[in-house]
Coordinates of C-alpha atoms in Angstrom, one line a residue:
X1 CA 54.5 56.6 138.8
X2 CA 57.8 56.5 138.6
X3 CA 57.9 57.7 134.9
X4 CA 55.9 61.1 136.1
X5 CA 58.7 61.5 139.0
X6 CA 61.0 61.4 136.5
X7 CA 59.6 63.8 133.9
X8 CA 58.6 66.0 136.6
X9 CA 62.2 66.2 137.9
X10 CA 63.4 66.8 134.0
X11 CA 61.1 69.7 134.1
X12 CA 62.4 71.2 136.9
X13 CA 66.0 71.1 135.6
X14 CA 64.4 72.6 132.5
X15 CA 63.5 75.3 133.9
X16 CA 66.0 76.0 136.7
X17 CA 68.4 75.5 134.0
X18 CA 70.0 78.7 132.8
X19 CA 69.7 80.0 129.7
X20 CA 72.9 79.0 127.1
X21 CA 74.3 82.2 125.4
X22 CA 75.7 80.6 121.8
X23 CA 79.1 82.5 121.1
X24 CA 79.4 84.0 117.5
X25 CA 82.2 82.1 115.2
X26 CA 85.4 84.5 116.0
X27 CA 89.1 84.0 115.9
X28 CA 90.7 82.7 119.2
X29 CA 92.0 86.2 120.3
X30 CA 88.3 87.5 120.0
X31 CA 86.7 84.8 121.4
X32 CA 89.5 85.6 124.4
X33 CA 88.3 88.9 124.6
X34 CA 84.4 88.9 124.6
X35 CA 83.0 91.8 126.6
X36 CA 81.3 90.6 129.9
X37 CA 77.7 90.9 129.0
X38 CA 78.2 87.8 126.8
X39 CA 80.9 86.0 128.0
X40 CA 80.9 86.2 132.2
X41 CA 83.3 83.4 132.6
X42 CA 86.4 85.6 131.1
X43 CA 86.0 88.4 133.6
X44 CA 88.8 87.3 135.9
X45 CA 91.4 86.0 133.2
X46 CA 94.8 87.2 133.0
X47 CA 95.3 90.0 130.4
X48 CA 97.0 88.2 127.2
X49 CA 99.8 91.0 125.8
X50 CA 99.4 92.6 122.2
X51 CA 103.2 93.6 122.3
X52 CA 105.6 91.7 124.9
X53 CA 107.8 94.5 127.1
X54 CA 110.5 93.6 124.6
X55 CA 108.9 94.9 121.6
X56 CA 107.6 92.0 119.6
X57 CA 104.1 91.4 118.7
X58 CA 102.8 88.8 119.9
X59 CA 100.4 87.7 117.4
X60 CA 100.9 84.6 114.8
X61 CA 99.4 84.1 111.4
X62 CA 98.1 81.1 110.7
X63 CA 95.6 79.4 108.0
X64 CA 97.9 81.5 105.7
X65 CA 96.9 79.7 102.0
X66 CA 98.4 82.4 99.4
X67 CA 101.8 81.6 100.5
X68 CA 103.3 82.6 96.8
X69 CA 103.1 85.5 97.7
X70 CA 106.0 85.4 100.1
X71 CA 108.0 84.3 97.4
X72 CA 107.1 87.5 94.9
X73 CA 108.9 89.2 97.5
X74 CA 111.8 86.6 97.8
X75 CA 114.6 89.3 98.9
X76 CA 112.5 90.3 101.9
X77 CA 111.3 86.8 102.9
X78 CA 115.0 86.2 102.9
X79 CA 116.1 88.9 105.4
X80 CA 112.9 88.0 107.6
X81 CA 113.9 84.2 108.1
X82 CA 116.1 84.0 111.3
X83 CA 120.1 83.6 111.5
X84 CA 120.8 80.0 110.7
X85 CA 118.1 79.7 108.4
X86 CA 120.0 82.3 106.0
X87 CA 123.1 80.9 106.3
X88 CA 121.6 77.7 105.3
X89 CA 120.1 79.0 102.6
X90 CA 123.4 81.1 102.0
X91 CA 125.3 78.0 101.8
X92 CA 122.8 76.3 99.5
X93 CA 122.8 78.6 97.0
X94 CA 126.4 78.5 96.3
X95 CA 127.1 75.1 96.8
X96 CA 124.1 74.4 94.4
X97 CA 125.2 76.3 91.4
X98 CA 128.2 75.6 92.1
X99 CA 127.0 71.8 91.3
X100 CA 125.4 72.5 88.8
X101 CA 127.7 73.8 86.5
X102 CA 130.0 71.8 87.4
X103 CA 128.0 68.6 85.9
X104 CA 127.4 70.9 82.9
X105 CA 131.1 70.9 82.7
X106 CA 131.5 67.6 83.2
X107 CA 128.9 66.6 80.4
X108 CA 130.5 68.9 78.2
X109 CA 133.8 67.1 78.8
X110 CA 132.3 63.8 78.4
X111 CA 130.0 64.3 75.4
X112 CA 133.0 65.7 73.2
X113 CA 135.4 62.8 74.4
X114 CA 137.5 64.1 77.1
X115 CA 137.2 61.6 79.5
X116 CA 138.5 59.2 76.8
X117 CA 141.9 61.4 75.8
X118 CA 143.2 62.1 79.2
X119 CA 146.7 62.3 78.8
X120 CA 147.2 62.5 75.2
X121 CA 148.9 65.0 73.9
X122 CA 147.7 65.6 70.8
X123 CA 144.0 65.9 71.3
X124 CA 142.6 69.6 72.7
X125 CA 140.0 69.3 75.1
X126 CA 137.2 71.7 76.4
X127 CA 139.3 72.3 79.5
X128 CA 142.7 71.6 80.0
X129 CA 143.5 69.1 83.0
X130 CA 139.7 68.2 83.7
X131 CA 139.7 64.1 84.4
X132 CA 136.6 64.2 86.3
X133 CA 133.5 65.3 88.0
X134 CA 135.5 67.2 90.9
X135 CA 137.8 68.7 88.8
X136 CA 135.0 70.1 86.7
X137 CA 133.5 71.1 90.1
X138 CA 136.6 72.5 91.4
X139 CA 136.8 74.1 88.0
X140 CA 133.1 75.7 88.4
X141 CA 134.2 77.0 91.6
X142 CA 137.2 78.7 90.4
X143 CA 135.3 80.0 87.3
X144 CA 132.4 81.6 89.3
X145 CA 134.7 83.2 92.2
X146 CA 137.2 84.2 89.8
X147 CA 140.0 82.3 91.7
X148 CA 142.0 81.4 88.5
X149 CA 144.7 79.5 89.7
X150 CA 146.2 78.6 86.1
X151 CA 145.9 74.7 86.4
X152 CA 142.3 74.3 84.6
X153 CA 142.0 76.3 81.8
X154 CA 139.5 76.5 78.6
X155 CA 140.6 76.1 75.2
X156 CA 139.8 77.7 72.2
X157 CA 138.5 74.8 70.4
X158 CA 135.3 74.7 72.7
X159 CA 132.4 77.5 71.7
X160 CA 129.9 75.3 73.9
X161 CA 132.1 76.0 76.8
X162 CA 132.8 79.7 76.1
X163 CA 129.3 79.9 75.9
X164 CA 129.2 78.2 79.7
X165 CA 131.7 80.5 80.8
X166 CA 129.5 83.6 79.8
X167 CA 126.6 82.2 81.5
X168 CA 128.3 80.9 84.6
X169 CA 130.2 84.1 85.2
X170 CA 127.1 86.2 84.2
X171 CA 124.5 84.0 86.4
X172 CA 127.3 84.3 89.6
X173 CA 127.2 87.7 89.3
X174 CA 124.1 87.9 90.1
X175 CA 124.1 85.3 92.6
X176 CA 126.6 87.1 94.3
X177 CA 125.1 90.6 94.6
X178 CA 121.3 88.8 95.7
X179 CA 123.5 86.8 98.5
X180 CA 125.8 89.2 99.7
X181 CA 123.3 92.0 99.3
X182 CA 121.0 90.1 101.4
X183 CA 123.3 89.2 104.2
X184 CA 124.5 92.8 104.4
X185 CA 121.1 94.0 104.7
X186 CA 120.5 91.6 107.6
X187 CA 123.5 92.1 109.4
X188 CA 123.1 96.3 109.1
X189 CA 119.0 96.0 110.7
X190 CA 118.6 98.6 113.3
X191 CA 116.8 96.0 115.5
X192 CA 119.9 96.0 117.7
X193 CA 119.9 99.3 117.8
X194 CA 116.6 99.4 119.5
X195 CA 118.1 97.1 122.1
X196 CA 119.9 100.4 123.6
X197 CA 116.5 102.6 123.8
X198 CA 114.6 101.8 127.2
X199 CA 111.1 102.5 128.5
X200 CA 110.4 101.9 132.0
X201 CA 109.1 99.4 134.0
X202 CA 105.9 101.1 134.9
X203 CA 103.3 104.0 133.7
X204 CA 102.6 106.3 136.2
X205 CA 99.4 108.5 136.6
X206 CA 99.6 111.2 138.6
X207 CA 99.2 115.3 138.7
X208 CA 101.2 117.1 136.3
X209 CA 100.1 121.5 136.7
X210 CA 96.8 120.7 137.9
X211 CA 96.0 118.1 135.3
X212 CA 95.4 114.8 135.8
X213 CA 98.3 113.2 133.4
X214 CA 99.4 109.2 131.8
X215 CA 103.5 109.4 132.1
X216 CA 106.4 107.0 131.2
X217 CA 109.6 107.4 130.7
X218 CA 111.9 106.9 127.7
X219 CA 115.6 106.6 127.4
X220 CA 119.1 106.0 125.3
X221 CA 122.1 104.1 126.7
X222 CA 124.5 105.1 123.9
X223 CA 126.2 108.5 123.1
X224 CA 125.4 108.1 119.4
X225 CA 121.9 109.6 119.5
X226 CA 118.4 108.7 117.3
X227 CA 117.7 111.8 115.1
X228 CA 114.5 112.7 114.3
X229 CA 112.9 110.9 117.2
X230 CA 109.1 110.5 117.6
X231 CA 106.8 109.2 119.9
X232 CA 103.4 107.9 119.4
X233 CA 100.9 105.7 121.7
X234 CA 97.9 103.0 121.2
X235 CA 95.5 102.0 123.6
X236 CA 94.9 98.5 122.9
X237 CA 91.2 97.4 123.9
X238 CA 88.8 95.6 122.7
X239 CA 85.0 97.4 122.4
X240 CA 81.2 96.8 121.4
X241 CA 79.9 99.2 119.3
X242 CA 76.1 100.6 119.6
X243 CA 74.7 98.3 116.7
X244 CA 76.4 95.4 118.9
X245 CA 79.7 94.5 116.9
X246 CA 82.3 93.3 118.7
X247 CA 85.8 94.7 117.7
X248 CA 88.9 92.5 119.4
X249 CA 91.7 94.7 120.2
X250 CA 90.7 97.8 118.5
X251 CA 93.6 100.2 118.9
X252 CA 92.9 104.1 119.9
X253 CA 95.4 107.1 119.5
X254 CA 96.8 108.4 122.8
X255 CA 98.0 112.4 121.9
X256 CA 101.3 112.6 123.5
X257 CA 101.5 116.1 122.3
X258 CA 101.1 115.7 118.6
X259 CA 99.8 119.1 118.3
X260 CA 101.9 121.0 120.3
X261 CA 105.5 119.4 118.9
X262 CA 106.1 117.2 122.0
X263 CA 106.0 114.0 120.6
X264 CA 109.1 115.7 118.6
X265 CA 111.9 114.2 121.2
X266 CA 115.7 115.2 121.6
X267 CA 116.5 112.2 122.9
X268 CA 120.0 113.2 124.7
X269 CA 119.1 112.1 128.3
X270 CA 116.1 110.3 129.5
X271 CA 112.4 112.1 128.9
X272 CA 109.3 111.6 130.6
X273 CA 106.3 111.6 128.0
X274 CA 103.0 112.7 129.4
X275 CA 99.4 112.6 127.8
X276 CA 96.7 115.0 129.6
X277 CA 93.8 113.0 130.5
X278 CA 91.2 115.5 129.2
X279 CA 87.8 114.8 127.5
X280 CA 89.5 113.5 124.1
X281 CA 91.2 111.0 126.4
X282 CA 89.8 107.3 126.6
X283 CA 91.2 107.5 130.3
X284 CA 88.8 109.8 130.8
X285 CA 86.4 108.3 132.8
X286 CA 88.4 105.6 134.6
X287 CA 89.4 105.9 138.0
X288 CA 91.7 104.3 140.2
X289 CA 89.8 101.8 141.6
X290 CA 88.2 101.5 138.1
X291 CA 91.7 101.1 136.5
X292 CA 92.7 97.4 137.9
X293 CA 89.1 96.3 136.6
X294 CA 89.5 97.3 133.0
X295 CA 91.2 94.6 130.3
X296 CA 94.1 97.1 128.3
X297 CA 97.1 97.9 127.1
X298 CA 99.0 100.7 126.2
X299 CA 101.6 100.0 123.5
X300 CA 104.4 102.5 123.2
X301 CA 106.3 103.3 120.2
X302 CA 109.9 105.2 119.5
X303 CA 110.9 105.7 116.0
X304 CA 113.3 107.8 114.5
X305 CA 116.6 107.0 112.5
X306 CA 120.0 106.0 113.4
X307 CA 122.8 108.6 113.1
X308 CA 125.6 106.3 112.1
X309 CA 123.5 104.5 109.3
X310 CA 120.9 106.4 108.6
X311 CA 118.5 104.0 108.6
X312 CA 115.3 104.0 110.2
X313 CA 115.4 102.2 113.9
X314 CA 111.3 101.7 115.6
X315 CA 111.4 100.4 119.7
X316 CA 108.3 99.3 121.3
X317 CA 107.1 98.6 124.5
X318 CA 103.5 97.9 126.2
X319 CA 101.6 98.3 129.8
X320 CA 99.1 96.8 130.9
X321 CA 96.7 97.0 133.8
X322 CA 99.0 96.1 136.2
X323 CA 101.8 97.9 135.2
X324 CA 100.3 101.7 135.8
X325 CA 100.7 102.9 139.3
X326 CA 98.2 105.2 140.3
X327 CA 99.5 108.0 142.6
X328 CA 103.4 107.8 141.8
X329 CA 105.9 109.9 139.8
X330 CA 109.4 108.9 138.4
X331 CA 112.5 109.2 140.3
X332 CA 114.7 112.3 138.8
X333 CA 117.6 110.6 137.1
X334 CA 119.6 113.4 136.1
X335 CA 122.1 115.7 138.3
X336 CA 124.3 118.6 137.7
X337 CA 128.6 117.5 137.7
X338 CA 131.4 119.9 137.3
X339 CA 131.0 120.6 133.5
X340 CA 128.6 118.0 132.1
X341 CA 125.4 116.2 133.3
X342 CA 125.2 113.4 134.6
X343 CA 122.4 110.2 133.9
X344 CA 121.7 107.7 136.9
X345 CA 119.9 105.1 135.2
X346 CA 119.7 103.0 138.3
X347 CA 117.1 105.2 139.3
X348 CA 115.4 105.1 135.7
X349 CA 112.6 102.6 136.3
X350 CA 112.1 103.7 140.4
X351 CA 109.1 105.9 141.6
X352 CA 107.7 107.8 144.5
X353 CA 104.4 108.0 145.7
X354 CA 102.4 111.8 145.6
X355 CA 99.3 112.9 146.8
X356 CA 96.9 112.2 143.9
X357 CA 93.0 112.3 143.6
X358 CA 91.3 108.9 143.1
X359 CA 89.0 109.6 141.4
X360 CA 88.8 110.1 137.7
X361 CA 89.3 113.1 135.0
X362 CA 86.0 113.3 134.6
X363 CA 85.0 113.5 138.2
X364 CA 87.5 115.9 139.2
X365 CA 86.1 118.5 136.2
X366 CA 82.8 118.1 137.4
X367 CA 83.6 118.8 140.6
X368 CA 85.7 122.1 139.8
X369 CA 82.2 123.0 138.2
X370 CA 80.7 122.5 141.3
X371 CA 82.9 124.2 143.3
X372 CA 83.0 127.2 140.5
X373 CA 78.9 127.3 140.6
X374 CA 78.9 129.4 144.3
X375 CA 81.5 132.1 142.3
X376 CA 79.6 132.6 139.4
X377 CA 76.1 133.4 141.8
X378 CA 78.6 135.9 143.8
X379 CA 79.9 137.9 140.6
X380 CA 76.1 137.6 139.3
X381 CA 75.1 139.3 142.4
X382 CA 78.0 141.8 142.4
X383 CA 76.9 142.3 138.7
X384 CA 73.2 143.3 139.8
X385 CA 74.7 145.0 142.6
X386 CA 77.2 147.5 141.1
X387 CA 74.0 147.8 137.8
X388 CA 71.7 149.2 140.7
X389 CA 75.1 151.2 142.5
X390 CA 75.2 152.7 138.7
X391 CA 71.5 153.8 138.6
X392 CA 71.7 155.5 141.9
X393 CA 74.6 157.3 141.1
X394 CA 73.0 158.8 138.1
X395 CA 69.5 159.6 139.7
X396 CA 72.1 161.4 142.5
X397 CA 74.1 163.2 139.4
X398 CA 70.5 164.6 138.3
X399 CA 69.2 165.8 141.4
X400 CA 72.4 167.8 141.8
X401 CA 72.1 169.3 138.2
X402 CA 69.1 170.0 138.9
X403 CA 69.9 171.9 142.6
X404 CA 73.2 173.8 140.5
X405 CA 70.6 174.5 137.5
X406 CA 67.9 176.3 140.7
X407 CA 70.6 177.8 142.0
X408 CA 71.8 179.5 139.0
X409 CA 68.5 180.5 138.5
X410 CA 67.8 182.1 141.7
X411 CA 71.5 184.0 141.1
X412 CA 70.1 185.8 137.7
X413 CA 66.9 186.6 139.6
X414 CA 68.7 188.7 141.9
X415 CA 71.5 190.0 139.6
X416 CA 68.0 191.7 137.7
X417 CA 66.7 192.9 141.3

């Protein structure tokens, strides 16, 4: 009895048991970022960033197994590595060959019998006052910098040392220029420079000459400006496609006025960029109390080169969710001084609120249609209307030919009487 209460209560869980949904093999960002319909329990998590509000990505590459191939590219690996890594590495190098040809010396020195002549007067050595392994180190060092201070000196008598010499001085050449080359490279990066180029705070979405419009706001803090600055934007959001793939974070253009030149900046004082949400938009159909439900990001990126250097400076920048205020526009910043402009960037990331629809592009079209649809009856009915005014107006026109056509037969009747 008991065994049949117990299987009866197994099938009971069996069936009020829900069905398990088995989740596909996919990396841990995807997995993150399943759409509802087949992962429920992430519909309430907190949005994980694509690119941090200070521009760096925020994605890590792991499982890496070709990792020769960082060193095919040694010189960039190099100026990638952070600060006191390549001065490590800086340090190493040169103290290394400086090492090693110094024991080279040294065996030199040793092999011919040097070390067993010191201080006689009639032998010639390799190198003049070397007694040991520093001095041949101290020697290697003054070789490969070029010191020279006159103390150590080679001899004539040696051609397995001038050989050494060549190599040495040839081989620190090219040490030098890889080093130093590498280290000026670092130090001249126009990351810094992206340090001075702000976005704000906050996206705003408002009404922009009767268009629904995306805005933010870009700026400079130094008087050396970024020539040949662009704009561009990515919508970062993962999507399920009709055949049921499931793309993580797939990125979508956001036109920023590509085709009209606006994306083209002169970025002397602070510029709000706007993107009309029209029906190329993916913002298209999302409205503002849709807006806090959806999971993306907008990533925001300023390129364009530095005038001092010349080289090519990129500042980035992302909004989420949370960060786009429905209803607002941005505080003006700039004013009008005796004889110049003037920039108040404590008002740069500050807003106001404005009258703004709720709902969404697409809604608000539909309903201009609407509203348009009572117009186009009245100028079809004005059409029909002014057709049928037409058709009077010409059966009038004949009857009066005709009456002047009677009339100037009844006059040549009596001019014959």
């Amino acid at each position: 009895m008991a065994a049949n209460v117990l299987e009866e209560d197994s099938m009971e869980q069996d069936i009020e048991s829900p069905v398990t949904i088995h989740q596909p093999k996919l990396p841990k960002q995807a997995r993150e970022d399943l759409p509802k319909n087949i992962n429920k329990e992430f519909a309430k998590r907190k949005i994980q960033r694509y690119v941090r509000k200070d521009g760096k990505c925020n994605v890590h590459h792991g499982n890496v197994r070709e990792t020769y191939r960082y060193l095919t590219d040694i010189f960039t690996t190099l100026v990638d590595l952070k600060w006191r890594f390549n001065l490590l590495i800086f340090v190493m190098v040169y103290t290394v060959t400086w090492l090693f040809f110094g024991m080279i010396w040294w065996l030199i020195a040793y092999m011919r019998g040097d070390m067993d002549h010191i201080g006689d007067s009639t032998w010639t050595p390799c190198v003049s006052n070397l007694n040991g392994f520093v001095s041949a180190f101290l020697f290697s060092i003054e070789t490969e910098t070029t010191i020279g201070y006159g103390y150590r000196v080679i001899t004539d008598k040696c051609p397995e040392g001038i050989i050494l010499l060549l190599v040495q001085s040839v081989l620190g050449s090219i040490v030098n220029a890889f080093m130093v080359g590498c280290m000026f490279v670092k130090i001249s990066q126009p990351k810094k420079r992206a340090e001075t180029l702000v976005f704000s705070t906050n996206a705003v979405i408002s009404m922009r000459d009767g268009k629904l419009c995306l805005m933010f706001r870009v700026g400079d803090l130094r008087n050396s400006h970024i020539v040949e600055a662009s704009i561009r934007a990515k919508l970062i959001k993962s999507k399920q496609t009709k055949e049921g793939e499931f793309i993580p974070l797939n990125q979508t253009d956001i036109n920023v006025g590509y085709y009209t030149g606006d994306d083209r900046l002169f970025l002397v004082s602070p510029l709000i960029i706007s993107h009309e949400i029209n029906q190329q938009s993916p913002f298209w159909e999302i409205s503002k109390a849709q807006l806090p439900k959806e999971e993306l990001e907008i990533v925001v990126i300023l390129e364009g080169m530095v005038e001092a250097t010349g080289m090519t400076c990129q500042a980035r920048s992302s909004y989420i969710t949370s960060e786009i205020l429905w209803g607002y526009r941005f505080t003006p910043v700039l004013t009008l001084e005796d004889g110049f402009y003037e920039v108040d960037y404590n008002s740069f990331h500050e807003t106001y609120e404005t009258n703004t629809p709720v709902y969404s592009a697409k809604e608000l079209a539909e309903m201009a249609s609407r509203a348009e649809l009572p117009l186009t009856w009245s100028v079809s009915s004005k059409l029909d209307q002014h057709a049928e005014l037409e058709t009077e107006e010409e059966e009038k026109n004949q009857e009066d030919q005709n009456e002047r056509n009677g009339d100037v037969a009844n006059l040549e009747n009596e001019s014959k009487v």
